[in-house]
Coordinates of C-alpha atoms and ligand atoms in Angstrom, one line a residue:
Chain A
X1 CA 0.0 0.0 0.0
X2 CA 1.4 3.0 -1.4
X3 CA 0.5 7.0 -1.3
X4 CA -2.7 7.5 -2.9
X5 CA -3.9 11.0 -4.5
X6 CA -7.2 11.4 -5.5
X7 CA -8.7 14.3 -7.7
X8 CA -11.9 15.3 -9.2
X9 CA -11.3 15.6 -13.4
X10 CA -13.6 18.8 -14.5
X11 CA -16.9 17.3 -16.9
X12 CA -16.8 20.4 -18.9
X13 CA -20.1 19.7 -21.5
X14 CA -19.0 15.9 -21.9
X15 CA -20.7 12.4 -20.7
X16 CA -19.0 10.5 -18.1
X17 CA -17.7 7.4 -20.8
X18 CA -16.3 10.2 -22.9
X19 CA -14.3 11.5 -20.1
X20 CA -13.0 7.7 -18.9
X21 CA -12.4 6.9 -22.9
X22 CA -10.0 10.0 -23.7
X23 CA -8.0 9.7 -20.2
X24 CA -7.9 5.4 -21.0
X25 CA -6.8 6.3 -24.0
X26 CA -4.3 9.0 -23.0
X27 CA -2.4 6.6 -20.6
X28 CA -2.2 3.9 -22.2
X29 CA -0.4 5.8 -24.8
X30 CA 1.8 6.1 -22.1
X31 CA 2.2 2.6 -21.6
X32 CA 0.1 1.8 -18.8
X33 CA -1.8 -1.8 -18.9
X34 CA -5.0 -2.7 -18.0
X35 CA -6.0 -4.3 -14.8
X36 CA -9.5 -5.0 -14.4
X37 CA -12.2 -2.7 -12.5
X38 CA -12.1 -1.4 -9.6
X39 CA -15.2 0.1 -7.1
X40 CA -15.5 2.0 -4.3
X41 CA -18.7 2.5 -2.7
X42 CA -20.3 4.6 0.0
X43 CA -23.5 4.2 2.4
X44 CA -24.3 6.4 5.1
X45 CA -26.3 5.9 8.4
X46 CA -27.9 8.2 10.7
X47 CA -28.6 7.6 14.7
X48 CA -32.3 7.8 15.3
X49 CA -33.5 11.0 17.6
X50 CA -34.0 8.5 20.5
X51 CA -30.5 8.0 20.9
X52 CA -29.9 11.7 21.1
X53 CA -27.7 14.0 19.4
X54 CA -27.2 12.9 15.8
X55 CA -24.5 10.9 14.6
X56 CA -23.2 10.0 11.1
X57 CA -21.5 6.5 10.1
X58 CA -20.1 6.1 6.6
X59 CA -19.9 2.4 5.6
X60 CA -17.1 2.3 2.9
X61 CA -15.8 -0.5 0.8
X62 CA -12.6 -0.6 -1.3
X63 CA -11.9 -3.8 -4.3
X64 CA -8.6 -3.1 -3.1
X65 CA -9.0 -3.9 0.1
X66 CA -12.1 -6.8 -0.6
X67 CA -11.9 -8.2 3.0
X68 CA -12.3 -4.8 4.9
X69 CA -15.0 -2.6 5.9
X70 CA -14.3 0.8 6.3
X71 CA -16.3 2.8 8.9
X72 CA -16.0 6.5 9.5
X73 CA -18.2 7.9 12.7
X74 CA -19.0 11.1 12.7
X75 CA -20.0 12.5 16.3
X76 CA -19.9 16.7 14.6
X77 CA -16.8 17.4 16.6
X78 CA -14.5 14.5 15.6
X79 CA -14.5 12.0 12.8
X80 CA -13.6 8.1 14.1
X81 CA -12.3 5.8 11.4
X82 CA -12.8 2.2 12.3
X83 CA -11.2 -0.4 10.0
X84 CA -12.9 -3.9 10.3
X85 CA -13.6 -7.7 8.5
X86 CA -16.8 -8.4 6.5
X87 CA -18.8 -8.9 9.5
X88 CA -19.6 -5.2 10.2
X89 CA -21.8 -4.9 7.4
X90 CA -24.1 -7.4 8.7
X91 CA -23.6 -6.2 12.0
X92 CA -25.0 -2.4 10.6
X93 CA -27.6 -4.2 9.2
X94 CA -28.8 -5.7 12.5
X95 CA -28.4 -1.9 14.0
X96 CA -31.7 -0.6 11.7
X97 CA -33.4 0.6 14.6
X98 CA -30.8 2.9 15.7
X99 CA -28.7 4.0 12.5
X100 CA -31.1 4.1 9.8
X101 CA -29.8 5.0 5.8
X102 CA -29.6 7.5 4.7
X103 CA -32.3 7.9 1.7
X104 CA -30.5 8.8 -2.1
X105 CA -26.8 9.1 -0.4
X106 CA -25.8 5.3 -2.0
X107 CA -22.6 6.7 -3.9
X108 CA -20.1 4.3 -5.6
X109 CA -17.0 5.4 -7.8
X110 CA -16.3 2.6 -10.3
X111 CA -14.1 2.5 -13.7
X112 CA -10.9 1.3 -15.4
X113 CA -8.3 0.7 -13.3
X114 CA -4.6 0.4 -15.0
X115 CA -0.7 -0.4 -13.9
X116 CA 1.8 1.8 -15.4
X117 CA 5.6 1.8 -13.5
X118 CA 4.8 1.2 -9.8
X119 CA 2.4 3.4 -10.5
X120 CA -1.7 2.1 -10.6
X121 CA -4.2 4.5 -11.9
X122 CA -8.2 4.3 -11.7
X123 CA -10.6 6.3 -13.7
X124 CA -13.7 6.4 -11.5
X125 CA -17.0 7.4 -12.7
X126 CA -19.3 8.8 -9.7
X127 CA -22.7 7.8 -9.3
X128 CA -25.3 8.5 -6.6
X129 CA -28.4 6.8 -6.7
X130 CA -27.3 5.5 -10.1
X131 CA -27.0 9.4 -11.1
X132 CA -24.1 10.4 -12.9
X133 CA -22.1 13.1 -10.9
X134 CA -18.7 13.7 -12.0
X135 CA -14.9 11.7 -12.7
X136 CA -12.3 10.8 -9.9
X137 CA -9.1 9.6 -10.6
X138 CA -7.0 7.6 -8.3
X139 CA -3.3 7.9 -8.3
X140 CA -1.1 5.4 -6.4
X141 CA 3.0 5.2 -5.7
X142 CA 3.1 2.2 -4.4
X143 CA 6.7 1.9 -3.3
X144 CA 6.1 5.0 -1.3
X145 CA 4.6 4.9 1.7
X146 CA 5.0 8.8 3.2
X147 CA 3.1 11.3 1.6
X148 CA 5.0 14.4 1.7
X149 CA 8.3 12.5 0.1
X150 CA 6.7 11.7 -2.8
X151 CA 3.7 14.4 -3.3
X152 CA 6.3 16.5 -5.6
X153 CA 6.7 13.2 -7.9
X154 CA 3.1 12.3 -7.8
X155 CA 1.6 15.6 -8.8
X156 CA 4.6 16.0 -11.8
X157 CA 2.8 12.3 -12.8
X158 CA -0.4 13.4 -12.8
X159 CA 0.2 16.4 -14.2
X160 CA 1.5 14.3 -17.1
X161 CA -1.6 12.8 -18.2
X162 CA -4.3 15.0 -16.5
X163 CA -2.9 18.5 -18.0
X164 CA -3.6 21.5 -16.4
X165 CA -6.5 19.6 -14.3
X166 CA -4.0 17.6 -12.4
X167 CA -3.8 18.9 -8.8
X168 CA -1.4 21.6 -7.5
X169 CA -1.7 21.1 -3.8
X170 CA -2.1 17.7 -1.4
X171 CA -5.8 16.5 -1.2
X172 CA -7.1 19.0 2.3
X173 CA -7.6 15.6 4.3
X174 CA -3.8 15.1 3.9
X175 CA -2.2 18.4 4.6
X176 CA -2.1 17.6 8.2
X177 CA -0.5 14.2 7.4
X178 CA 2.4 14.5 5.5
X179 CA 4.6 12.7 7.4
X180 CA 2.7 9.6 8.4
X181 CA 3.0 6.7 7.4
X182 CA -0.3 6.2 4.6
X183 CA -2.4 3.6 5.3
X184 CA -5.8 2.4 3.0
X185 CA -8.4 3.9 5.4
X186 CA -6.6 7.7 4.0
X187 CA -7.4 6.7 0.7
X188 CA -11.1 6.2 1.9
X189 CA -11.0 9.4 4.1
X190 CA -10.2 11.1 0.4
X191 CA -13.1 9.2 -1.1
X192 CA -15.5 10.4 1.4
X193 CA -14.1 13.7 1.1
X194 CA -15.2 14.1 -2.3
X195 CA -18.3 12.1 -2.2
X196 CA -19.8 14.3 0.4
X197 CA -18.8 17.8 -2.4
X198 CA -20.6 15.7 -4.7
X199 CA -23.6 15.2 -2.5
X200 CA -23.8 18.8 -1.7
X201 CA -23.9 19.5 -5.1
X202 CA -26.9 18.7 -5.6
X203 CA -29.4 21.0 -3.7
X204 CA -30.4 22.0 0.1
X205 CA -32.1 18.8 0.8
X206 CA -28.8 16.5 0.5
X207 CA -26.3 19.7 2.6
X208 CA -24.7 17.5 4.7
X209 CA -22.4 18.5 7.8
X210 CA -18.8 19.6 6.6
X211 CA -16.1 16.9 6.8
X212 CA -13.3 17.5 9.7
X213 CA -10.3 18.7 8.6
Chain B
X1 CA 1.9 -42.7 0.6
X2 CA 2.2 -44.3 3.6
X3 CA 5.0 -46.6 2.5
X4 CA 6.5 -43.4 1.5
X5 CA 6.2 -42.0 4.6
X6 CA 7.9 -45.0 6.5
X7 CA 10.9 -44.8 4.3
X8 CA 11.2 -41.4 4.9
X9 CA 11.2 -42.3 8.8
X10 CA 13.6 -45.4 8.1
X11 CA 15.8 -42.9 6.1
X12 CA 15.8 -40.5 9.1
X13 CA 16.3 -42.9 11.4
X14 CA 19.6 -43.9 9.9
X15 CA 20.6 -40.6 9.4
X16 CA 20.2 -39.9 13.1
X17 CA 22.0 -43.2 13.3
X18 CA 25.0 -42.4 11.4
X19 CA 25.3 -39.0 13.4
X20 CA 25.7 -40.4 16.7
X21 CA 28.0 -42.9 15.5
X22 CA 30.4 -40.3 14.3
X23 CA 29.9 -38.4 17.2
X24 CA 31.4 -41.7 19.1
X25 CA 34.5 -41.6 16.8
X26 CA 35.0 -37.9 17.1
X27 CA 34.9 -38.4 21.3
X28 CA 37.2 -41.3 21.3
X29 CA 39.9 -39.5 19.0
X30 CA 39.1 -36.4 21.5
X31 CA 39.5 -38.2 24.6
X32 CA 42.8 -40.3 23.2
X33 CA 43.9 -42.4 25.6
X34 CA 41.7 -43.1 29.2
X35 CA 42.6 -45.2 31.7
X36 CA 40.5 -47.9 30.9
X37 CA 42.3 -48.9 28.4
X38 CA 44.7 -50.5 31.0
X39 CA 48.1 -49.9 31.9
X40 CA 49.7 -52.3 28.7
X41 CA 49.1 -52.2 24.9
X42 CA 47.2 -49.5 25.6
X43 CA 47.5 -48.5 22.1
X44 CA 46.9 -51.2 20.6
X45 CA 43.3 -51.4 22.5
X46 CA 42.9 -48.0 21.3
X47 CA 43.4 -48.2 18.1
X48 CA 40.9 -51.6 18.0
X49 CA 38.7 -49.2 19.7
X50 CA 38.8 -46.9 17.0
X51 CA 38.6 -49.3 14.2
X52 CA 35.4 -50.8 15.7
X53 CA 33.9 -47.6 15.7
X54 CA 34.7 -47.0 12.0
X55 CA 33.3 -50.0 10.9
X56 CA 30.2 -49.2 12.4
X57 CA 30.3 -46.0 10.7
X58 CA 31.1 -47.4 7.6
X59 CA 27.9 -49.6 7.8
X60 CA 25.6 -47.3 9.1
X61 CA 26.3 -45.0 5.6
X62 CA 25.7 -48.1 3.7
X63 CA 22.3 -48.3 5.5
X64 CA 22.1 -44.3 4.6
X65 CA 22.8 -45.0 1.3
X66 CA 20.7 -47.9 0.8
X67 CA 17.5 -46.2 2.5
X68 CA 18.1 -42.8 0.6
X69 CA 18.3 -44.9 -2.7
X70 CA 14.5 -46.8 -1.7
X71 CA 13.5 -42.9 -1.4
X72 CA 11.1 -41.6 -4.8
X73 CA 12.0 -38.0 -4.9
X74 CA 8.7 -35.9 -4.7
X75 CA 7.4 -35.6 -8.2
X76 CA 6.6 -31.9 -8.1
X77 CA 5.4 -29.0 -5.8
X78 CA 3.1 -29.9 -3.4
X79 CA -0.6 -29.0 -3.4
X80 CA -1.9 -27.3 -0.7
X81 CA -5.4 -28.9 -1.6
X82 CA -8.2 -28.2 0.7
X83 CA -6.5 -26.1 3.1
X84 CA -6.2 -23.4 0.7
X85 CA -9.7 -22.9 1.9
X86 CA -8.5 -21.8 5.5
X87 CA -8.1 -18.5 4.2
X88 CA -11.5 -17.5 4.2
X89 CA -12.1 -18.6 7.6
X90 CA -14.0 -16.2 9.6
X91 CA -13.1 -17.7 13.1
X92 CA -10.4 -15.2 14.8
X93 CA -8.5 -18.4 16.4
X94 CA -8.3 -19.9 13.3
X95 CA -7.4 -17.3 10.8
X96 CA -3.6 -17.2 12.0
X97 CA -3.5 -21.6 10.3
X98 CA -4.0 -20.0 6.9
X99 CA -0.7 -17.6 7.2
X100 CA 1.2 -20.4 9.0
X101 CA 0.3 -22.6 6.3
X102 CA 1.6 -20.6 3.8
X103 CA 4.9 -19.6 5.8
X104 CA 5.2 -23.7 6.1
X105 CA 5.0 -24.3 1.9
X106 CA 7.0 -21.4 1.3
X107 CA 9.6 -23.1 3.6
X108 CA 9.4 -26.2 2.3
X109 CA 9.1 -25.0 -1.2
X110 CA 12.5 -23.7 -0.9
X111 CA 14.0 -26.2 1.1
X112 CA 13.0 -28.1 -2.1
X113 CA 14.8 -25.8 -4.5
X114 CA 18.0 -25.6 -2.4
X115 CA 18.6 -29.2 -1.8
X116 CA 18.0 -29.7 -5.3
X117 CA 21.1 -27.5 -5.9
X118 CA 22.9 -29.4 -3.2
X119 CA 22.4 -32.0 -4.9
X120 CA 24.0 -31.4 -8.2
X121 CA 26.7 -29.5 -6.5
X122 CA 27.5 -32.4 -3.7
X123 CA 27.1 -34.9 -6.9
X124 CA 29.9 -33.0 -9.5
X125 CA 32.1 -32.8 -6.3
X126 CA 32.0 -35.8 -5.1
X127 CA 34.0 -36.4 -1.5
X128 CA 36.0 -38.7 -3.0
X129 CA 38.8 -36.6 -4.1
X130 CA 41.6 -35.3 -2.7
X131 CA 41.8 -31.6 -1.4
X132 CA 45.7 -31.8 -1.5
X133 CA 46.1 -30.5 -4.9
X134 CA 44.4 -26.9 -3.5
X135 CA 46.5 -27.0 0.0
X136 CA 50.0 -25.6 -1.6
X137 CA 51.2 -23.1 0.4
X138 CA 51.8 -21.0 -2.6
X139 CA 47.7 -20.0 -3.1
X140 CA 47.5 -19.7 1.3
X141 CA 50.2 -17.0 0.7
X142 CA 48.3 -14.9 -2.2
X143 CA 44.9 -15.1 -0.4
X144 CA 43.8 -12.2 1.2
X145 CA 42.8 -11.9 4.7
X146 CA 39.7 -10.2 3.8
X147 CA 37.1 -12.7 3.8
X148 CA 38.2 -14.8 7.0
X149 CA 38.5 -12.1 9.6
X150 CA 37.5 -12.6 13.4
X151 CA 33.6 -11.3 14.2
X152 CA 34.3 -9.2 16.1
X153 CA 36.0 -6.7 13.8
X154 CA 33.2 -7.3 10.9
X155 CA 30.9 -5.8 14.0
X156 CA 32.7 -3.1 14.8
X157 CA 32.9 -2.2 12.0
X158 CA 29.0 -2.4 11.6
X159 CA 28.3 -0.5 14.7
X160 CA 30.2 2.1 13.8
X161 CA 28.7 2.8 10.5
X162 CA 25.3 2.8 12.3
X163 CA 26.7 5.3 14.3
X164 CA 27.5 7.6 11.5
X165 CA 24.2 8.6 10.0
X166 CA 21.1 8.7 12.4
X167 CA 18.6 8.1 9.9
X168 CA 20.3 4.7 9.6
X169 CA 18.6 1.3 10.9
X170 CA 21.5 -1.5 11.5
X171 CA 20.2 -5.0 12.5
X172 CA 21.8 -8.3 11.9
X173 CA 19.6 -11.0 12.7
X174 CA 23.0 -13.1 14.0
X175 CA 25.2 -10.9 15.1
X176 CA 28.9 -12.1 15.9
X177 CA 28.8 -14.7 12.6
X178 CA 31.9 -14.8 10.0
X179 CA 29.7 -13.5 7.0
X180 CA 27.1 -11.5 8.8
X181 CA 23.8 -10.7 6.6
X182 CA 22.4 -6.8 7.8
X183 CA 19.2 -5.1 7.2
X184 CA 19.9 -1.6 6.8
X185 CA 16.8 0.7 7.0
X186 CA 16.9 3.8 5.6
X187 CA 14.7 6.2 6.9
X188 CA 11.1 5.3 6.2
X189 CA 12.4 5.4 1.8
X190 CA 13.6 1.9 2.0
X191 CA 15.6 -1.6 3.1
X192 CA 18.8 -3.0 1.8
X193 CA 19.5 -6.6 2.9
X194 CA 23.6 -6.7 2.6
X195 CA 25.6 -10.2 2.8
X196 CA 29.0 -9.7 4.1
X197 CA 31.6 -12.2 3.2
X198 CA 34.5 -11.6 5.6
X199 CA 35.1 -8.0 5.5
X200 CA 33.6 -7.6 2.2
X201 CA 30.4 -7.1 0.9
X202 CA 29.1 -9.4 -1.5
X203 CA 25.5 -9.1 -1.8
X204 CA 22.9 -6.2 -1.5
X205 CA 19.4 -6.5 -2.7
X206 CA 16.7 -3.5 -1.9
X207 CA 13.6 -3.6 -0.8
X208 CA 10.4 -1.8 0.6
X209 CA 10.2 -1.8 4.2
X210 CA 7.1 -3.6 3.5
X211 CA 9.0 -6.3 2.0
X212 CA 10.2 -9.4 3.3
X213 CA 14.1 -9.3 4.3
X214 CA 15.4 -12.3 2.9
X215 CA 18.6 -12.1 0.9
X216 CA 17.2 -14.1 -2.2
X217 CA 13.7 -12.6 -3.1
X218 CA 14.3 -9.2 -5.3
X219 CA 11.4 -6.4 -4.7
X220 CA 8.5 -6.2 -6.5
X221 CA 9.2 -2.7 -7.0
X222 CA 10.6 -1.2 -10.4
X223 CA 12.3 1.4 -8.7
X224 CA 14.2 -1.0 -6.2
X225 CA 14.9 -3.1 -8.7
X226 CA 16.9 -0.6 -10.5
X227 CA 18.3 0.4 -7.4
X228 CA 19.4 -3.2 -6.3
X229 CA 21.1 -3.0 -9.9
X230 CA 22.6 0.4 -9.3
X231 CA 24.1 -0.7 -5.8
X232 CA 25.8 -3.8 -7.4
X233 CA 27.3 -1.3 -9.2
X234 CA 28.4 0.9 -6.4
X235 CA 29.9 -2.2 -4.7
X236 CA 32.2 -3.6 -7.6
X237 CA 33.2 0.4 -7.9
X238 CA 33.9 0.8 -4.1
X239 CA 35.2 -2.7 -3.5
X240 CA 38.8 -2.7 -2.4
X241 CA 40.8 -5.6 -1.8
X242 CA 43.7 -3.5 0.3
X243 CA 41.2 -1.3 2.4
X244 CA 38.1 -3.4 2.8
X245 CA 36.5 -1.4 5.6
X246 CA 37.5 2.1 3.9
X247 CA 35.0 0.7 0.9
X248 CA 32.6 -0.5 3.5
X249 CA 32.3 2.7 4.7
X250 CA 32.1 4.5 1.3
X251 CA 29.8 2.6 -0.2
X252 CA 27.3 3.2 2.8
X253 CA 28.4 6.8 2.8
X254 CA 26.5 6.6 -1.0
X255 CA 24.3 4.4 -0.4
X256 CA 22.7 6.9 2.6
X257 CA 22.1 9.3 -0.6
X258 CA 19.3 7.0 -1.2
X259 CA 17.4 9.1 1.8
X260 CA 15.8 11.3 -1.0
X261 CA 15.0 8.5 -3.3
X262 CA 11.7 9.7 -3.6
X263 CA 12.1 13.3 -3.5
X264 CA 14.4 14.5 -5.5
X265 CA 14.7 15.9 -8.9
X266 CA 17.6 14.9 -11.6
X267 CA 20.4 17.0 -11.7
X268 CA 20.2 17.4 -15.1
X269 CA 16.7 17.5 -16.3
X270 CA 15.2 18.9 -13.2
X271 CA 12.0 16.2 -13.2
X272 CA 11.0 13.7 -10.9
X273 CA 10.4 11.0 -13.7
X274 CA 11.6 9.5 -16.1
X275 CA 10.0 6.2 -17.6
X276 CA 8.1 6.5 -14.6
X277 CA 10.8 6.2 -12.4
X278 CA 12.1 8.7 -10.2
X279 CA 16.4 8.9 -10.3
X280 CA 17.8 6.2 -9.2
X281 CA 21.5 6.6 -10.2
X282 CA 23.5 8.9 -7.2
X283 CA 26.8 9.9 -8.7
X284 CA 29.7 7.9 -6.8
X285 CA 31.4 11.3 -6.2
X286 CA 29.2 13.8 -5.4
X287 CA 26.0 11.5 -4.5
X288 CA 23.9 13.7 -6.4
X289 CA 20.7 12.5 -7.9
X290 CA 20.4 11.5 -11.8
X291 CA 17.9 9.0 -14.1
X292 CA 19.2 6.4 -15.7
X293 CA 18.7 8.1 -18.7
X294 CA 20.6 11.3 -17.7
X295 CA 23.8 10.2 -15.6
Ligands
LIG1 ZN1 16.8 13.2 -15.5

């Protein structure tokens, strides 16, 4: 598990296959390969008014990481990550009656995923509800495993094939973490980060309560 | 495969047989003469002593040889079978079986591998020859002392090269051996795995810190691949039969250049990649950074 970047990749008038077939194309003319698919999804749960002030849990799931559930708790002062097996989801399941879903907030990034180098890069396509939203594209260095050694290297690569949309500064949920040691549930931290933009984006009804920093 | 098994045992068996039986022959020739043999022709008993014992040695490698022979080599790698199911065991107490398991077939797998090349080594040089034609005192005098120096020194000299740079993680799994084998961590960028052979270094193979730390297995990392390549480099350029711990020390003093592995741009093209990969050449003088493609 190396340093992941993710970054949103502007629509600009276009459909979401459109966007995934010119970036495809673009590194593979690099010399990237093919790897499969990849998927991220995102379900989120809110505590029923009997147990008092609201809380938020994000259920996320990884391919890369297909035996983990990833769990984010948000209590509105502090955001708790909780890495765990299979089990939870069935063990949210069993909690209905005190975290109910969320209605419309099923959001799942899926796409192309490709190795190039020791590099692996995924083209998602962002869907809520089965509603297309916008791209993400997933950058890993996998040799790497602190964020601010490589960020320079990273962002020169992405830069490369993303143009002038390529990012220019660390993802926000990683500016305090530079110089940790990156584990999977960052990547998912990112993911959420955006997802919950993407949310927002689509009226008053779906504002949800900013992300920690 | 249960007659199999009970040659095996039969084979072991002798094998343990045979090495208590030298054992005997290496005590009585230690112990020389004991008072038990009585006060006259003490040496003569002795040496009937000894003679027994070699006979019995003698026999018992026959019986080696004969149960070794009854032995059918294992026709290829093993199968893991059913257990390869363990790994999607849910139960916490059981889930640790599955990564024995796999620890267990690796072992064996290479166990395997190197006994096979044992084999045809032990075979081509068989023990029947003489070693007299090496032993002339002429070669003893051109050999070096390099390679058969005392512990002790090989450690100090170790220590003191994790003294130098404090971004620098020495350990030796066994320390105070002949040919020591070191993990050197540097920073949190990466792992070298370096054989010594005497006071020389004669293997280095990079890794992620991620990575297992054998000596054999290379990374599955393009970028420490090339820099496992580069450092075989460095070595045969630093290596020097005259000062052996003067190119100890230089080649760690450039191989600590490796610190910004990750970081820093090429010298001469001022980019962070090139085929993907960021520079993994250090100049041997001035350690600065360059690609492959632009040293
Ligand atoms: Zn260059």
């Amino acid at each position: 598990m190396g340093v992941t970047i993710l970054a949103q990749f502007p629509v600009e008038n276009k459909t979401g296959p459109q966007i995934i077939e010119v970036l495809s194309k673009r590194i593979c003319a690099l010399g990237a390969t093919p790897q499969g698919q990849f998927l991220v999804d995102c379900e989120t749960f809110t505590s029923v008014p009997a147990l008092g002030h609201q809380r938020t849990v994000h259920v996320l799931h990884n391919s890369e990481q297909p035996a983990t559930v990833f769990a984010l708790l948000e209590t509105g002062t502090k955001t708790i990550p909780l890495v765990t097996d299979g089990l939870f989801d069935l063990l949210i399941m069993k909690m209905i009656s005190f975290y109910q879903s969320k209605k419309h907030t099923k959001t799942e990034s899926k796409g192309p995923r490709f190795e190039i180098g020791d590099f692996s890069v995924k083209l998602g396509t962002v869907n809520i509800t089965s509603n297309f939203k916008g791209i993400l594209v997933e950058v890993e260095y996998k040799p790497c495993v602190v964020p601010a050694m490589c960020w320079d290297l990273i962002m020169e690569f992405m830069q490369g094939f993303l143009g002038s949309s390529g990012p220019t500064a660390p993802p926000a949920f990683l500016q305090n973490r530079m110089q940790e040691i990156y584990s999977p549930i960052d990547t998912i931290q990112q993911y959420l980060e955006h997802f919950t933009i993407f949310r927002k984006s689509t009226g008053p009804t779906m504002v949800m309560r900013p992300q920690q920093p | 495969m249960d007659r199999d098994i009970e040659q095996l045992n039969s084979a072991l068996n002798s094998v343990k047989i045979l090495r208590s039986n030298v054992r005997r022959v290496f005590e009585s020739v230690s112990n020389g003469l004991r008072a038990d043999h009585g006060e006259e022709i003490k040496e003569n008993r002795y040496i009937l002593e000894l003679q027994e014992l070699l006979t019995t040695v003698n026999n018992n490698l026959r019986d080696v040889e004969n149960s070794v022979a009854n032995l059918t080599p294992p026709p290829g790698a093993f199968n893991l079978g059913n257990t390869t199911y363990l790994s999607q065991e849910t139960t916490q107490d059981r889930q640790q079986l599955y990564g024995q398991l796999v620890n267990s077939y690796k072992w064996t797998d290479k166990i395997r591998e190197y006994s096979a090349l044992a084999g045809n080594i032990l075979a081509s040089n068989s023990f029947n020859k003489t070693y007299k034609t090496f032993g002339t005192t002429k070669r003893r005098k051109t050999q070096t002392s390099n390679h058969n120096v005392p512990p002790e020194i090989i450690e100090n000299l170790i220590t003191s090269i994790d003294r130098l740079f404090s971004d620098v993680t020495i350990t030796a799994s066994r320390p105070f051996v002949p040919n020591p084998v070191i993990q050197v961590a540097l920073g949190r960028v990466l792992r070298a795995v370096i054989a010594f052979k005497g006071l020389m270094i004669e293997w280095v193979v990079v890794k992620a810190l991620s990575e297992g730390s054998d000596v054999w297995t290379e990374s599955r990392y393009k970028v420490f691949r090339k820099v496992t390549e580069n450092c075989h480099a460095a070595m045969c350029h630093f290596h020097s039969p005259l000062m052996p711990d003067l190119a100890v020390r230089s080649f760690m003093h450039w191989f600590h250049s490796y610190i910004t592995l990750f970081s820093a741009p090429c010298k001469r093209c001022s980019k962070h990649l090139h085929s993907n990969l960021p520079p993994t050449w250090r100049d041997l003088r001035s350690l600065e950074p360059y690609h492959e493609e632009c040293k």
